[in-house]
Amino acid sequence: MKPILLYIGNKLLKHGYSATSIETLGTLLEKENYTLYYSSSKKNKILRFLDMFFSTLYNVRKIDYVLIDTYSTNNFWYAFMVSQICRFFNKPYIPILRGGDLPNRLASSPYVSKLIFSNSLYNIAPSKYLFDVFKEHSFYKNLKLIPNTIEISNYNFHKKINIAPKILWVRSLSSIYNPKMAIDVLAKLKTDFLDAELCMVGQEKEVKIIELNQYAVSLQVNVTFTGKLSKEEWIELSKNFDIFINTTHFDNTPVSLIEALALGLPVVSTNVGGIPYLVKDRETAILVNDSDVQAMADAIIELIKNPELAQKIAANGRKLAEQFDWHIVKNQWKEILK
């Protein structure tokens, strides 16, 4: 019989938020016949924290492992709380390192970090970037590298013969993802390409569509904002675009970027956090410095003028994305969830 799991994370898809790993990885594990309990789907942060607390207490004796999506800001503290309950009951727990800014959290909260990560069964790093950071902080004895995953069969590769200035951006509208940079890039492109387009897909967080639209108007450019789309909807939408950009200030191993690679969209991204560990510059993407609008615009122009380079990057990107297929990654999870 397979182990019974309690998965702790922000399960907020039903409230209109983007799916997180608790929804995606959890569903995939269920397909492998694991039994899962989840917490929490409470929308309010305080209620969600309390629900995680009581769910852990209620289920701790009947489950075999606790999986904890571990972030770097306020949500870091639920990982701490749940991990210490698990320690009290001698229940093995597995933090899954999700926060792109976890390196700063390790530095700012060393004692609490040690309580969480030194006593876990495993710490799961989804990127070589976080793997190396945690290794440097001496959390290496129980450290495992298991990447974020997709089901590659859901992503049809579309080869682009000619590359047009049709740009796609997919991420939550949060300041850490720097959505205004995408609009700045479009304004730069308009100098050379009057037909340049930008579509931004993502739900509102602290950054609102109305303020981004006002910013676009101030730069005299038009941007399409779709709001939140389902995965199927934005994959269908992606057929109308030729280049994918990622403008983030902090990152780990973004699934949206892996999905863009799988779809055959040449990617231009900032080289922050785990991104340079995920893609190689001018092989599987083009990388630019954080907030370097001119460099990102220049990279897009190069892809338009050099379709052979764009096709090479897209083909290599697809091969890379195939390594993240669940049929490969699931064996690593099965190895630790015995």
Coordinates of C-alpha atoms in Angstrom, one line a residue, residues 7-226:
Y7 CA 0.2 18.3 1.6
I8 CA 0.4 21.8 3.1
G9 CA 0.3 24.8 0.8
N10 CA -1.8 27.5 -0.7
K11 CA -4.6 25.6 -2.5
L12 CA -6.4 28.6 -3.8
L13 CA -7.3 27.7 -7.4
K14 CA -11.1 27.7 -6.6
H15 CA -10.8 31.3 -5.4
G16 CA -9.6 32.4 -8.9
Y17 CA -5.9 32.3 -8.1
S18 CA -3.3 30.5 -10.3
A19 CA -2.6 26.9 -9.6
T20 CA 0.4 26.2 -7.4
S21 CA 2.3 23.0 -6.9
I22 CA -0.2 21.8 -4.2
E23 CA -2.7 21.5 -7.0
T24 CA -0.4 20.3 -9.8
L25 CA 2.0 18.0 -8.0
G26 CA -0.8 16.8 -5.6
T27 CA -3.0 15.8 -8.5
L28 CA -0.1 13.9 -10.2
L29 CA 0.7 12.0 -7.0
E30 CA -3.0 11.0 -6.7
K31 CA -2.8 9.6 -10.2
E32 CA 0.1 7.4 -8.9
N33 CA -2.3 6.1 -6.3
Y34 CA -1.1 8.0 -3.3
T35 CA -3.8 9.1 -0.9
L36 CA -3.5 12.8 -0.1
Y37 CA -5.1 15.2 2.4
Y38 CA -4.7 18.9 1.7
S39 CA -4.5 22.1 3.6
S40 CA -5.4 24.8 3.0
S41 CA -7.9 26.3 0.6
K42 CA -9.0 29.1 3.0
K43 CA -8.7 32.4 1.2
N44 CA -7.9 34.6 4.2
K45 CA -4.3 34.2 5.3
I46 CA -5.0 34.0 9.0
L47 CA -7.8 31.5 8.6
R48 CA -5.5 29.5 6.2
F49 CA -2.7 29.5 8.8
L50 CA -5.1 28.3 11.5
D51 CA -6.5 25.6 9.1
M52 CA -3.0 24.3 8.4
F53 CA -2.4 24.2 12.1
F54 CA -5.5 22.2 13.0
S55 CA -5.3 20.0 9.8
T56 CA -1.8 19.0 10.8
L57 CA -2.8 18.2 14.4
Y58 CA -5.9 16.3 13.2
N59 CA -4.2 14.2 10.5
V60 CA -0.7 13.7 11.9
R61 CA -1.3 10.3 13.4
K62 CA -2.9 8.8 10.3
I63 CA -0.5 9.9 7.6
D64 CA 3.0 8.8 6.7
Y65 CA 4.6 12.0 5.4
V66 CA 3.9 15.7 5.3
L67 CA 4.8 17.7 2.2
I68 CA 5.2 21.4 2.8
D69 CA 5.4 24.0 0.0
T70 CA 8.0 26.4 1.5
Y71 CA 8.1 30.0 0.5
S72 CA 10.3 32.9 1.5
T73 CA 8.1 35.7 2.7
N74 CA 5.0 35.5 5.0
N75 CA 4.2 32.0 4.0
F76 CA 7.6 30.9 5.3
W77 CA 6.0 30.9 8.8
Y78 CA 3.4 28.2 8.1
A79 CA 6.2 25.9 7.0
F80 CA 7.9 26.6 10.4
M81 CA 4.7 26.0 12.3
V82 CA 3.9 22.7 10.5
S83 CA 7.4 21.4 10.7
Q84 CA 7.6 21.9 14.4
I85 CA 4.3 20.0 14.9
C86 CA 5.7 17.2 12.9
R87 CA 8.8 17.2 15.0
F88 CA 6.7 17.0 18.2
F89 CA 4.8 14.0 16.9
N90 CA 7.9 12.4 15.3
K91 CA 6.3 12.5 11.9
P92 CA 8.6 12.8 8.8
Y93 CA 8.1 16.0 6.9
I94 CA 9.5 17.2 3.5
P95 CA 9.8 20.9 2.7
I96 CA 9.5 21.6 -1.0
L97 CA 11.6 24.8 -1.6
R98 CA 9.4 27.1 -3.7
G99 CA 10.4 30.6 -2.7
G100 CA 12.7 32.4 -5.2
D101 CA 14.0 34.6 -2.3
L102 CA 14.7 31.7 0.1
P103 CA 18.5 32.5 0.0
N104 CA 17.7 35.8 1.8
R105 CA 15.4 34.1 4.2
L106 CA 18.2 31.7 5.2
A107 CA 20.4 34.7 5.9
S108 CA 17.8 36.7 7.8
S109 CA 16.3 33.8 9.8
P110 CA 19.2 31.4 10.4
Y111 CA 17.9 29.9 13.6
V112 CA 14.4 29.2 12.4
S113 CA 15.7 27.9 9.1
K114 CA 17.9 25.4 11.0
L115 CA 14.9 24.2 13.0
I116 CA 13.0 23.6 9.8
F117 CA 15.6 22.2 7.4
S118 CA 18.0 20.4 9.7
N119 CA 15.2 18.2 11.1
S120 CA 13.3 17.3 7.9
L121 CA 13.4 13.9 6.2
Y122 CA 14.4 15.6 3.0
N123 CA 14.6 19.1 1.6
I124 CA 13.4 19.1 -2.0
A125 CA 15.1 21.7 -4.2
P126 CA 13.4 22.2 -7.6
S127 CA 16.4 23.9 -9.1
K128 CA 20.2 23.6 -9.0
Y129 CA 20.2 27.2 -7.8
L130 CA 18.4 26.4 -4.6
F131 CA 20.2 23.1 -4.2
D132 CA 23.6 25.0 -4.3
V133 CA 22.3 27.7 -1.9
F134 CA 21.1 25.1 0.7
K135 CA 24.3 23.1 0.3
E136 CA 26.3 26.3 1.1
H137 CA 24.2 26.7 4.3
S138 CA 25.1 23.1 5.3
F139 CA 21.7 21.7 4.6
Y140 CA 23.2 19.0 2.4
K141 CA 22.7 15.7 4.3
N142 CA 19.0 15.5 3.4
L143 CA 19.0 17.6 0.3
K144 CA 17.4 16.3 -2.9
L145 CA 17.1 17.9 -6.4
I146 CA 13.7 17.1 -7.9
P147 CA 12.6 19.6 -10.6
N148 CA 9.2 21.2 -11.1
T149 CA 7.3 19.1 -13.6
I150 CA 4.9 19.3 -16.5
E151 CA 3.0 16.7 -18.6
I152 CA 4.8 17.2 -21.9
S153 CA 1.9 15.6 -23.8
N154 CA -0.2 18.6 -23.0
Y155 CA 2.2 20.9 -24.9
N156 CA 2.3 20.7 -28.7
F157 CA 5.5 22.1 -30.2
H158 CA 4.8 24.8 -32.8
K159 CA 7.8 25.6 -35.1
K160 CA 8.1 29.2 -36.0
I161 CA 9.4 29.9 -39.5
N162 CA 9.3 33.6 -39.4
I163 CA 9.4 35.5 -36.1
A164 CA 7.2 38.6 -35.6
P165 CA 7.3 41.1 -32.8
K166 CA 4.3 39.3 -31.1
I167 CA 5.3 39.0 -27.4
L168 CA 3.7 36.9 -24.7
W169 CA 4.1 37.4 -20.9
V170 CA 2.6 35.0 -18.4
R171 CA 2.8 35.5 -14.7
S172 CA 0.8 36.8 -11.7
L173 CA 0.8 40.6 -11.7
S174 CA 3.1 41.0 -8.8
S175 CA 5.9 43.5 -8.3
I176 CA 8.5 40.8 -7.9
Y177 CA 7.8 39.7 -11.5
N178 CA 8.3 43.3 -12.7
P179 CA 5.4 43.5 -15.2
K180 CA 6.1 47.1 -16.0
M181 CA 9.4 46.1 -17.6
A182 CA 7.4 44.2 -20.3
I183 CA 5.5 47.4 -21.2
D184 CA 8.8 49.3 -21.3
V185 CA 10.2 46.7 -23.7
L186 CA 7.2 47.0 -25.9
A187 CA 7.7 50.8 -26.0
K188 CA 11.3 50.2 -27.1
L189 CA 10.2 47.8 -29.8
K190 CA 7.7 50.3 -31.2
T191 CA 10.6 52.4 -32.4
D192 CA 11.6 49.7 -34.9
F193 CA 8.3 47.7 -35.3
L194 CA 5.1 49.7 -35.3
D195 CA 3.2 46.4 -35.4
A196 CA 4.8 45.1 -32.2
E197 CA 2.3 43.4 -29.8
L198 CA 2.3 42.5 -26.1
C199 CA -0.2 40.2 -24.4
M200 CA 0.1 39.9 -20.6
V201 CA -1.6 36.9 -19.0
G202 CA -2.0 36.7 -15.3
Q203 CA -4.2 37.5 -12.3
E204 CA -4.0 40.7 -10.4
K205 CA -2.0 40.6 -7.2
E206 CA -0.7 43.9 -5.6
V207 CA -0.2 45.2 -9.1
K208 CA -3.6 46.0 -10.8
I209 CA -4.4 45.9 -14.5
I210 CA -5.8 49.4 -14.4
E211 CA -2.5 50.8 -13.3
L212 CA -0.5 48.8 -15.8
N213 CA -2.9 50.0 -18.6
Q214 CA -2.5 53.6 -17.4
Y215 CA 1.3 53.1 -17.6
A216 CA 1.0 51.7 -21.1
V217 CA -1.1 54.7 -22.2
S218 CA 1.5 57.0 -20.7
L219 CA 4.1 55.4 -23.0
Q220 CA 1.6 55.5 -25.9
V221 CA 1.5 51.7 -26.4
N222 CA -1.4 49.3 -26.4
V223 CA -1.2 46.2 -24.3
T224 CA -3.7 43.3 -24.1
F225 CA -4.4 42.2 -20.6
T226 CA -6.3 38.9 -20.3

